[in-house]
Coordinates of C-alpha atoms and ligand atoms in Angstrom, one line a residue:
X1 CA 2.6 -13.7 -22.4
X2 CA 5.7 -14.5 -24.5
X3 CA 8.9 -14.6 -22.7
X4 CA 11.2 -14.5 -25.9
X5 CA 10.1 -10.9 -26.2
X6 CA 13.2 -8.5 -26.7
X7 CA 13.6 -7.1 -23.2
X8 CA 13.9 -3.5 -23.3
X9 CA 17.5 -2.5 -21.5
X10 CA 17.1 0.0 -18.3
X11 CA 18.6 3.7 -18.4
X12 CA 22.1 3.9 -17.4
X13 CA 24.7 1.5 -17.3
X14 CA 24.5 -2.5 -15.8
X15 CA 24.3 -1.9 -12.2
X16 CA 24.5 -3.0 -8.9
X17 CA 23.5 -6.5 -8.2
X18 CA 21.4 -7.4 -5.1
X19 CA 22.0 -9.6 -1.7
X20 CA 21.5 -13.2 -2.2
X21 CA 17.7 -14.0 -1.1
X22 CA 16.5 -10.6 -1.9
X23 CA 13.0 -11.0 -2.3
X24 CA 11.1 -9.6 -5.5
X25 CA 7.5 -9.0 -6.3
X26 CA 5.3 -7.0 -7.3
X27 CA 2.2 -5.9 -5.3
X28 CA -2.1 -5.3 -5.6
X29 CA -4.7 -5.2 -3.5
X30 CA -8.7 -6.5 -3.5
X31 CA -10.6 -3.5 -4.2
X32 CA -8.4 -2.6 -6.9
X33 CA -8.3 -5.7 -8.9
X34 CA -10.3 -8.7 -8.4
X35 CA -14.1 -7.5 -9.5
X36 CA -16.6 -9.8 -8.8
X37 CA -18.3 -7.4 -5.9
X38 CA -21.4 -8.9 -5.3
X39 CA -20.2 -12.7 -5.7
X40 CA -20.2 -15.4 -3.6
X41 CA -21.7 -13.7 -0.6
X42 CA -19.1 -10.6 -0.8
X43 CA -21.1 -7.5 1.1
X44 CA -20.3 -4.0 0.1
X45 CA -17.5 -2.3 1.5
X46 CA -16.8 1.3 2.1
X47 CA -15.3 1.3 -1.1
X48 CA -18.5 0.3 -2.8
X49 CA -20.6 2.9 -1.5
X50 CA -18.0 5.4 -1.7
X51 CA -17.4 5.1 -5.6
X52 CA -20.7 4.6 -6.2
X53 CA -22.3 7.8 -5.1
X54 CA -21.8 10.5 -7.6
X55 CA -18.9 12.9 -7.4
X56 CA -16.3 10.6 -6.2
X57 CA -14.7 8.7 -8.5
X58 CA -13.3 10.1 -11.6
X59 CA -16.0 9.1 -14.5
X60 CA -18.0 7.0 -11.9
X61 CA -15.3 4.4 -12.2
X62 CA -16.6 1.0 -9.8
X63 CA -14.2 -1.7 -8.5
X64 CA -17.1 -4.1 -9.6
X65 CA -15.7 -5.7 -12.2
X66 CA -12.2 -3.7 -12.1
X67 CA -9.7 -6.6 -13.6
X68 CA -12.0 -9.9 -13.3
X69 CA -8.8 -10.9 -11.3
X70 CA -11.3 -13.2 -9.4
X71 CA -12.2 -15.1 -12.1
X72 CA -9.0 -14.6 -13.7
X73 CA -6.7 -15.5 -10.9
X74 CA -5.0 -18.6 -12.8
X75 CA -4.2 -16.8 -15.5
X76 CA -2.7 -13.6 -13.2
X77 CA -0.5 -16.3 -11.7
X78 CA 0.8 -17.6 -14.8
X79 CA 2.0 -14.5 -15.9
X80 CA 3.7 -13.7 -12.4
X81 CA 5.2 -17.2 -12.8
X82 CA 6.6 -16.3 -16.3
X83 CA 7.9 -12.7 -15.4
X84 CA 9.8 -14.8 -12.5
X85 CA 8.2 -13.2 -9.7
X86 CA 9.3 -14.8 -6.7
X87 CA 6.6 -13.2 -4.1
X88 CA 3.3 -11.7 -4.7
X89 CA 1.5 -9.2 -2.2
X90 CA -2.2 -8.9 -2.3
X91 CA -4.8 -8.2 -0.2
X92 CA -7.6 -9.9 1.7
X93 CA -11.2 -8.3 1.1
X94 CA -12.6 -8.1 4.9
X95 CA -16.2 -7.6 3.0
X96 CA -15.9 -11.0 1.6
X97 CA -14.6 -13.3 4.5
X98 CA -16.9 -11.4 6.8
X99 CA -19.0 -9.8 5.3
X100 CA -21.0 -7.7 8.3
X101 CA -17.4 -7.1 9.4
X102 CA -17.9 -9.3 12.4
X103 CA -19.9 -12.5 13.7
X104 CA -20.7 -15.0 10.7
X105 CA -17.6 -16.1 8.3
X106 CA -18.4 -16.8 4.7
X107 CA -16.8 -20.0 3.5
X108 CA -16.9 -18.8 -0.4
X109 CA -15.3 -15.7 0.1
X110 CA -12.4 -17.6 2.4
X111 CA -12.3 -20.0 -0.5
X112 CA -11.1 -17.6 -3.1
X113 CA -8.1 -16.8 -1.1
X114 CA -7.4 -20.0 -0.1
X115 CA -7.8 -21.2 -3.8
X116 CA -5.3 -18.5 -4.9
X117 CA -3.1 -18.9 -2.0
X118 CA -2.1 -22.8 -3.7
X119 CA -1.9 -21.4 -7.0
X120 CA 1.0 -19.0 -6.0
X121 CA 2.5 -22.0 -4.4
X122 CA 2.0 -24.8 -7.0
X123 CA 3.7 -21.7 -9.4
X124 CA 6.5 -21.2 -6.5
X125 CA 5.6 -17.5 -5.8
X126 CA 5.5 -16.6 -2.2
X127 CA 2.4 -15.2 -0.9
X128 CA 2.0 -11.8 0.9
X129 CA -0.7 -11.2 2.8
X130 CA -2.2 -7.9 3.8
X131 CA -4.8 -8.1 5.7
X132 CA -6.5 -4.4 5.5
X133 CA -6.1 -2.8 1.9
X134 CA -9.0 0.1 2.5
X135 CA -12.2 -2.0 2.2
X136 CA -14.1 -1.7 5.3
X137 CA -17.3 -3.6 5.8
X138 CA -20.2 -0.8 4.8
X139 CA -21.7 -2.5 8.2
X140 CA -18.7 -1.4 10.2
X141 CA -18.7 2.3 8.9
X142 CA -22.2 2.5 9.6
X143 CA -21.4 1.6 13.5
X144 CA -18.8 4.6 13.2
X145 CA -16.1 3.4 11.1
X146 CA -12.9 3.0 11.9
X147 CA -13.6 6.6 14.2
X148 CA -15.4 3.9 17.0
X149 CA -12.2 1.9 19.1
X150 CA -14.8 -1.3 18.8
X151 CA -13.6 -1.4 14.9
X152 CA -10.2 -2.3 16.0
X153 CA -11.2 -5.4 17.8
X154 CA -13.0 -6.7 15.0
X155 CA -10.1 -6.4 12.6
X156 CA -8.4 -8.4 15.1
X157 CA -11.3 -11.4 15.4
X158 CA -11.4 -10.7 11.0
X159 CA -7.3 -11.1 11.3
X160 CA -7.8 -14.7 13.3
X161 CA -10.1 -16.0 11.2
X162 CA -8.1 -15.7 8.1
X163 CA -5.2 -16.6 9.5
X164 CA -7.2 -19.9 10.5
X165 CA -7.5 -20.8 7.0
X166 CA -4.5 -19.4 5.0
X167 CA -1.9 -19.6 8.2
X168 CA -0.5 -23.0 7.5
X169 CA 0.5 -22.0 3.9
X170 CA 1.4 -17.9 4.1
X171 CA 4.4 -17.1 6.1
X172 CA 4.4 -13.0 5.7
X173 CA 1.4 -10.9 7.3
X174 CA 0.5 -7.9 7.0
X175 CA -1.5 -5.8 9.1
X176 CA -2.6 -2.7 7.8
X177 CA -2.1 -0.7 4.4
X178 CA -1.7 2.8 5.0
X179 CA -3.3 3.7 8.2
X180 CA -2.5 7.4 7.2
X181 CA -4.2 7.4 4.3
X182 CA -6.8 5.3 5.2
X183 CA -7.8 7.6 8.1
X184 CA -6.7 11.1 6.8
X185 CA -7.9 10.9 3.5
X186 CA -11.2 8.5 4.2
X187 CA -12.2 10.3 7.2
X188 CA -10.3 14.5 7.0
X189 CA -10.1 15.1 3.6
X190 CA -12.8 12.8 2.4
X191 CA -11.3 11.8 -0.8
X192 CA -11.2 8.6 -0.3
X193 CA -14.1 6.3 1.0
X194 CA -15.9 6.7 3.4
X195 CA -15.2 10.3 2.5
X196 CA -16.0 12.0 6.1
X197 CA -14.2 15.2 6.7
X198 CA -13.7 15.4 10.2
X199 CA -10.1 15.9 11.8
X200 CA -11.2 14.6 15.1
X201 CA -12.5 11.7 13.7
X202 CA -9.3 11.3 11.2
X203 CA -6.8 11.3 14.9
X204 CA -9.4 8.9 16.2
X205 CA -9.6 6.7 13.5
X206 CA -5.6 6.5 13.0
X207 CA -5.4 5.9 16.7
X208 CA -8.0 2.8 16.2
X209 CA -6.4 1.5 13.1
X210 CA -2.8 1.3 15.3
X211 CA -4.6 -0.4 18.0
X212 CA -6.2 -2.8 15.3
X213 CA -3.1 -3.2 13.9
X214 CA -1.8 -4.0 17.8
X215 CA -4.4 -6.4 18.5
X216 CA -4.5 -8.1 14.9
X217 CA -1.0 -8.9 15.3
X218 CA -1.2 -10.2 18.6
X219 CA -3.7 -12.3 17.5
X220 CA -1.5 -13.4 14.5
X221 CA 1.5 -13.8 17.0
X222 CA -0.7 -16.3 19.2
X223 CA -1.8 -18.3 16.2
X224 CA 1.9 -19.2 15.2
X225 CA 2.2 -16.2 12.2
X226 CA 6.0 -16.9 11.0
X227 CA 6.4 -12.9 10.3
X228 CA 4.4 -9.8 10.9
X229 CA 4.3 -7.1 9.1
X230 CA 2.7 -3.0 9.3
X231 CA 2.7 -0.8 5.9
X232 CA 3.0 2.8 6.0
X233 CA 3.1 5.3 3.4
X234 CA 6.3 7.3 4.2
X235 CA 7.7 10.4 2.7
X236 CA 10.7 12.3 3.5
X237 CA 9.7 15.9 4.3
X238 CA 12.2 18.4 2.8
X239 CA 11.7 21.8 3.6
X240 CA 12.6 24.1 0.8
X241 CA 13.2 27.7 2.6
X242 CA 16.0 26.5 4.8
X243 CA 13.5 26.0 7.7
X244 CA 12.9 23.3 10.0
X245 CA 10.0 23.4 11.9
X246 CA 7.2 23.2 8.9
X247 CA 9.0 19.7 7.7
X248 CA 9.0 18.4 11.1
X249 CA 5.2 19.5 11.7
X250 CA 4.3 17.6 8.4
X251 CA 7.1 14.5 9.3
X252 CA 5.0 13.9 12.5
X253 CA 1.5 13.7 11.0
X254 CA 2.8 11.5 8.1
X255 CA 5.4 9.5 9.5
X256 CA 6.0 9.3 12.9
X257 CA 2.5 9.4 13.9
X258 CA 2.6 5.8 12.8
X259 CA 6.1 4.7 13.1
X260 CA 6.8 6.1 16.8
X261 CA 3.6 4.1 18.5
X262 CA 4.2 0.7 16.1
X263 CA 7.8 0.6 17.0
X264 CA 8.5 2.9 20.2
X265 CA 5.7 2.9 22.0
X266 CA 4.7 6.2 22.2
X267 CA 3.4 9.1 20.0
X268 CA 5.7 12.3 19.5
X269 CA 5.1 15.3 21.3
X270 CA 4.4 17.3 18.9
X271 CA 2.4 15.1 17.5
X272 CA 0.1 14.9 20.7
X273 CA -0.4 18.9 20.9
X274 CA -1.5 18.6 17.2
X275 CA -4.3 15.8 18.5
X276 CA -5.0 17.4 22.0
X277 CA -6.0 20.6 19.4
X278 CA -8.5 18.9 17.4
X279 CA -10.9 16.9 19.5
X280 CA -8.7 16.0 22.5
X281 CA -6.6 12.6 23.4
X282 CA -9.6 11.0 25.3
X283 CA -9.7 8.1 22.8
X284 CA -6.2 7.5 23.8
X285 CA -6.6 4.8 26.6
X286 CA -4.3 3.2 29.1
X287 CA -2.5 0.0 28.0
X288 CA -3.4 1.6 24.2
X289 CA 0.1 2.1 23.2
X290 CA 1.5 -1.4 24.7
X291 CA -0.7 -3.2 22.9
X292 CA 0.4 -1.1 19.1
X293 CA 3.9 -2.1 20.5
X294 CA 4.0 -5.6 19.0
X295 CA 7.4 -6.9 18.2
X296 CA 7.0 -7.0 14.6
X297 CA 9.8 -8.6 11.9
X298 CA 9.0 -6.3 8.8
X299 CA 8.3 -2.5 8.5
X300 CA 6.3 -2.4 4.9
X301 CA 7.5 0.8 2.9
X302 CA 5.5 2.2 0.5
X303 CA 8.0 5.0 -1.0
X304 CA 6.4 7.3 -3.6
X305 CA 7.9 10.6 -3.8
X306 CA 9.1 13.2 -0.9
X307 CA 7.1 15.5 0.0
X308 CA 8.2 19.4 -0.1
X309 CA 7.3 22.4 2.2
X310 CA 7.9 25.9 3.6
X311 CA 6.9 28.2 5.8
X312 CA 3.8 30.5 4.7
X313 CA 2.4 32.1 7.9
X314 CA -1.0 32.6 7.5
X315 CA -1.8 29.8 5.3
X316 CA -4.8 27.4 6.6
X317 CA -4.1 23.5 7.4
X318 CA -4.0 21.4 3.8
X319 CA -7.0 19.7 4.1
X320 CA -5.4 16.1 4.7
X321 CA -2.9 17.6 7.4
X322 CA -4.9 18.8 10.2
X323 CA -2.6 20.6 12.2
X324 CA -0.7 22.0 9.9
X325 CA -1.3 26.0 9.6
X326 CA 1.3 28.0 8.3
X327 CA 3.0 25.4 6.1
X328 CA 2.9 25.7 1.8
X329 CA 2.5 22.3 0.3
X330 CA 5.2 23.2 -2.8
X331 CA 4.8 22.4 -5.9
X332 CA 7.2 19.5 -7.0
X333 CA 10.4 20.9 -8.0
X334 CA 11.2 19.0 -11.2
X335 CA 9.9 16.1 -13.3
X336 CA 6.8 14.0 -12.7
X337 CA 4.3 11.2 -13.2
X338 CA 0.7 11.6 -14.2
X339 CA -0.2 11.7 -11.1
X340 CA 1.7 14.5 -10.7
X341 CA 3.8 13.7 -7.9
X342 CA 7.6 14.2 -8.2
X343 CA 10.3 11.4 -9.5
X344 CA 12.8 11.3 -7.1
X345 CA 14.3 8.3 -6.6
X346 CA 17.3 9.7 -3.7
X347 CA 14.0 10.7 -1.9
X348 CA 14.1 6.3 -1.4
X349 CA 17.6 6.2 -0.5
X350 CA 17.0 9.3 2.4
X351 CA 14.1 7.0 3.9
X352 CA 15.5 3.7 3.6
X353 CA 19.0 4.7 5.6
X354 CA 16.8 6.9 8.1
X355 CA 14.7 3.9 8.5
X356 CA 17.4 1.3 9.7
X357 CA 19.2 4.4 11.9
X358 CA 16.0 5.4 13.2
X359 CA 14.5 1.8 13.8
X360 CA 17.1 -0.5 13.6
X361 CA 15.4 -3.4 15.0
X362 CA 13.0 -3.9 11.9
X363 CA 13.6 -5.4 8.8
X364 CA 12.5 -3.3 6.2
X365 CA 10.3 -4.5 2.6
X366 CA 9.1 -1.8 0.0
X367 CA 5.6 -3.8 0.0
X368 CA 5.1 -0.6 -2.8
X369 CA 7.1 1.5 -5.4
X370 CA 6.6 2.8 -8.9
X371 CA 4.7 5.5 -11.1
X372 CA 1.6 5.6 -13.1
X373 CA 2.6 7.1 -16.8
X374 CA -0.2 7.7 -20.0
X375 CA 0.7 4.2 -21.5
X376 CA -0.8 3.0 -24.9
X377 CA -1.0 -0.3 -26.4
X378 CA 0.7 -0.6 -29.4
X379 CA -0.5 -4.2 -31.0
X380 CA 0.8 -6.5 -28.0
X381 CA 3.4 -4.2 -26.6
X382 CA 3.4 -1.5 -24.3
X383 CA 6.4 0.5 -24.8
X384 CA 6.8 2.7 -21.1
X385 CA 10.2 3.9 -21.0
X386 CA 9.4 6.3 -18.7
X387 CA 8.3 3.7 -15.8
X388 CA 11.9 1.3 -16.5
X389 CA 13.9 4.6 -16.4
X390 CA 11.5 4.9 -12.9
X391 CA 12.1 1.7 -11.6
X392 CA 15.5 1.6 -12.5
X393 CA 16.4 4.8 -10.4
X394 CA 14.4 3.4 -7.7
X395 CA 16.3 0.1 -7.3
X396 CA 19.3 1.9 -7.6
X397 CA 18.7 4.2 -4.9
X398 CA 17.8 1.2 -3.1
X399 CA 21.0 -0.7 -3.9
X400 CA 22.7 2.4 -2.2
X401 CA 20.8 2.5 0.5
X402 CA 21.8 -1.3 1.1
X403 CA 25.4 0.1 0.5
X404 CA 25.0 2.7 3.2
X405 CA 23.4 -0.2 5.8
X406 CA 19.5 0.0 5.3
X407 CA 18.2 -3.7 6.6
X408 CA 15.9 -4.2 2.8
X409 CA 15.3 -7.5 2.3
X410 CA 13.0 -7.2 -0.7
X411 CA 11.3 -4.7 -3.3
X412 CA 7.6 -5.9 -4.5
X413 CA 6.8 -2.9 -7.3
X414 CA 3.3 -1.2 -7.5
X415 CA 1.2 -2.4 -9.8
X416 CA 1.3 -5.9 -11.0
X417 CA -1.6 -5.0 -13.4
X418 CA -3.1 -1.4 -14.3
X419 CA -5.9 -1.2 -11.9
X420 CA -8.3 1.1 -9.9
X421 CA -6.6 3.9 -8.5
X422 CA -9.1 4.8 -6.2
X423 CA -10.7 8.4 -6.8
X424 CA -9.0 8.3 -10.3
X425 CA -10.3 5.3 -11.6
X426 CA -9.1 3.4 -14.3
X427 CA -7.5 6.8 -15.7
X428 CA -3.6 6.0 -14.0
X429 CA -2.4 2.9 -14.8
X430 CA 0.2 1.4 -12.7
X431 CA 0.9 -1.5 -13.5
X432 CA 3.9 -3.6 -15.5
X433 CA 1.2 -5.3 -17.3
X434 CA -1.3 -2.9 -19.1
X435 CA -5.4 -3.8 -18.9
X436 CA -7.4 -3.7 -21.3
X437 CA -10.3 -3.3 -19.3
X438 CA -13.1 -3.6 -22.7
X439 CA -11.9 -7.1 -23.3
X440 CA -9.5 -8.0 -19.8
X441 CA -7.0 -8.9 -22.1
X442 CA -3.5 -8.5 -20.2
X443 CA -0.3 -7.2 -21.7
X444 CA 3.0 -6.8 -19.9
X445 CA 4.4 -3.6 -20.5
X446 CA 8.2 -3.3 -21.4
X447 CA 9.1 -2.8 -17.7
X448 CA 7.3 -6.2 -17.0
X449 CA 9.9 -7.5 -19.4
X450 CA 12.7 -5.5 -18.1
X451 CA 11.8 -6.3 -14.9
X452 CA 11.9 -10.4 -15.2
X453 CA 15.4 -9.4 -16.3
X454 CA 16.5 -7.8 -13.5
X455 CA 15.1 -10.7 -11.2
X456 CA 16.8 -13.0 -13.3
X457 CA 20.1 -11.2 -12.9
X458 CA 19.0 -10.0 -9.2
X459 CA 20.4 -6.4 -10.0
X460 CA 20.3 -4.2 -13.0
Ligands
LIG1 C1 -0.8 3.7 -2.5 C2 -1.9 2.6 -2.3 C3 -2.1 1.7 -3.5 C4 -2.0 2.5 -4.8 C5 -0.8 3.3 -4.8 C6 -0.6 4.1 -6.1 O1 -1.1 4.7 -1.7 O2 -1.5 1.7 -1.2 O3 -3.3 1.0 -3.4 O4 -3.1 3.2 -5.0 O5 -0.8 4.2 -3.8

């Protein structure tokens, strides 16, 4: 890229400026960006199979070659390097270290990882590793998925093994991306892979990706991990008919299904009548919630929008929230992205401060913010307003929440590149740099250029 660009200037005025050592980044994960699915010994993942069969993907859209990133890795880097990124969060593909998801470790697969893991260093970016990003082994699902408690222990061998090879040179692990959507939406709704819709299985399969995540970093912890990490989705649920008890209903299944085991030790009440309801607590066993209860040093926050509800008596559960009759999913209130979900950046601010009241003993990272907008390249730029005037209201309302005593020690924005979003394909594009996927050629967006800026001034 060319850094003498003219940087596009952020909406409102120069802003706050940031605590020294606040980390920045910018975020992606395996399935999403690196291609290259049957290489090197890589097995298919859930993912695979999932976009694959017909129906499920917008257009048929395939991570197989998605952004070449795993050829192109080098040149990624680069580009991270000259936008000034100082850390860089991606993902491990399970599929590809191990590929039957348990037993025999495939050097190649390791190697990739390994060889991109010195490239961030020799550029000095700080590398952040998540562990689980979605892509179950295809082998695994097919011995019940994340649904069967003996999935839980194999993240936890997977877990070791990379941490054998990477641990002397990556500080930060994460665990697990997601575990809601990961279980709600790949095993209830069946949007996403391995598209099961079962709500029994979805409580099961969250309850076995919290043990994973107990036993992974356990694992990690043993093997001398410097800091360990859990990312969750989290939403704060505002209830738009003066009510209470709809949000709270909705708050429990999304956020403190997650948040109350990791760092409490125990699930919320109302949570458990919800799961005692749909297919019983008999997958919960003794010992189950000590082991989720890891000391862990960073709570990952991936902040999108809030969500909004009200009471609608009558209404059936949405089909991602099992347990949740009798409560409207509203329609977002005022402007949003092309996703459709709502911009609301004080929505960040709300979550961060209840975070560090709630939980005070964890330090908190958004490992994931921003907005997918209809961007067009124009030549060799990318002009997106609409995602600086995003980012810009995020970081502000993350600035206040720092204000206001929220422990945030860094922001890493989602996406470093345009990618696959999953059941939509190549269609929403993320990123600060813009793909074009016919010829892989990368261009950074004006945000990635506003964004370098704001590193550079560490504020706005
Ligand atoms: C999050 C996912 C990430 C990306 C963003 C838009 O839920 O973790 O992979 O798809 O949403």
């Amino acid at each position: 890229m060319t850094t003498e660009t003219t940087t596009t200037r952020g909406a409102g005025s120069p802003g706050p400026v940031f605590p020294d050592g606040f980390v920045w980044g910018a975020a992606t994960a395996a399935y999403q960006i690196e291609g290259a699915a049957a290489e090197d010994g890589r097995a298919p993942s859930i993912w695979d199979t999932f976009s694959k069969a017909p129906g499920n993907v917008a257009d048929g859209h395939t991570g197989d070659v998605a952004c070449d990133h795993y050829h192109r890795y080098a040149d990624d880097v680069r580009l991270m390097a000259d936008l000034g990124l100082a850390a860089y969060r991606f993902s491990v593909a399970w599929p590809r270290v191990m590929p039957t998801g348990a037993g025999t470790v495939n050097a190649a697969g390791l190697g990739f990882y390994d060889r991109l893991v010195d490239e961030l260093l020799a550029h000095g970016i700080t590398p952040y590793v998540t562990l689980y990003h979605w892509d179950l082994p295809q082998t695994l699902e097919d011995a019940g998925g994340w649904a069967a408690r003996d999935t839980a222990a194999r993240f936890a061998d997977y877990a070791a093994v990379v941490h054998g090879r990477l641990g002397d040179r990556v500080r930060t692990w994460t665990t697990l991306n997601e575990p809601w959507v990961a279980a709600f939406l790949g095993y209830c709704s069946g949007v996403h892979a391995p598209g099961r819709r079962d709500p029994a299985a979805a409580f099961r399969a969250a309850h076995h990706l919290l043990l994973g995540h107990g036993l992974a970093a356990r694992a990690l912890r043993a093997a001398g991990a410097a800091e360990i990490a859990l990312t969750l989705n989290l939403s704060p649920v505002i209830q738009t008919d003066g009510g209470e008890s709809e949000a709270r209903v909705v708050d429990g299944l999304l956020n403190r299904q997650f948040l109350d085991p990791a760092l409490r030790g125990r699930y919320p009440e109302d949570l458990l009548e919800i799961v005692a309801r749909h297919g019983g607590l008999g997958h919960v066993q003794d010992g189950d919630l000590d082991v989720i209860h890891q000391p862990i040093d960073l709570l990952g926050v991936n902040y999108y929008n809030p969500t909004f509800v009200s009471a609608a008596p009558g209404e059936p559960a949405a089909p991602p929230f099992p347990g949740s009759e009798g409560v409207r999913f509203d329609p977002p209130p005022g402007p949003v992205t092309a996703m459709g979900w709502p911009i609301d950046p004080a929505g960040l601010e709300t979550l961060l401060v209840r975070l560090s009241r709630d939980y005070p003993e964890v330090g908190l990272l958004i490992t994931e913010n921003g907005a997918a907008f209809d961007d067009h390249a124009t030549g060799d730029a990318v002009h997106d307003d609409d995602r600086v005037a995003f980012l810009d209201g995020h970081l502000r309302a993350a600035h206040a929440a720092i204000a206001a005593g929220a422990d945030l020690r860094g922001y890493l924005v989602w996406s470093l590149l345009d990618n696959f979003e999953w059941a939509y394909g190549y269609h929403k594009r993320f990123g600060i740099v813009y793909i074009d996927y016919e010829t892989q050629r990368r261009v950074p967006k004006d945000s990635a250029l506003w964004y370098r800026d704001v590193i550079r001034r560490n504020g706005l």
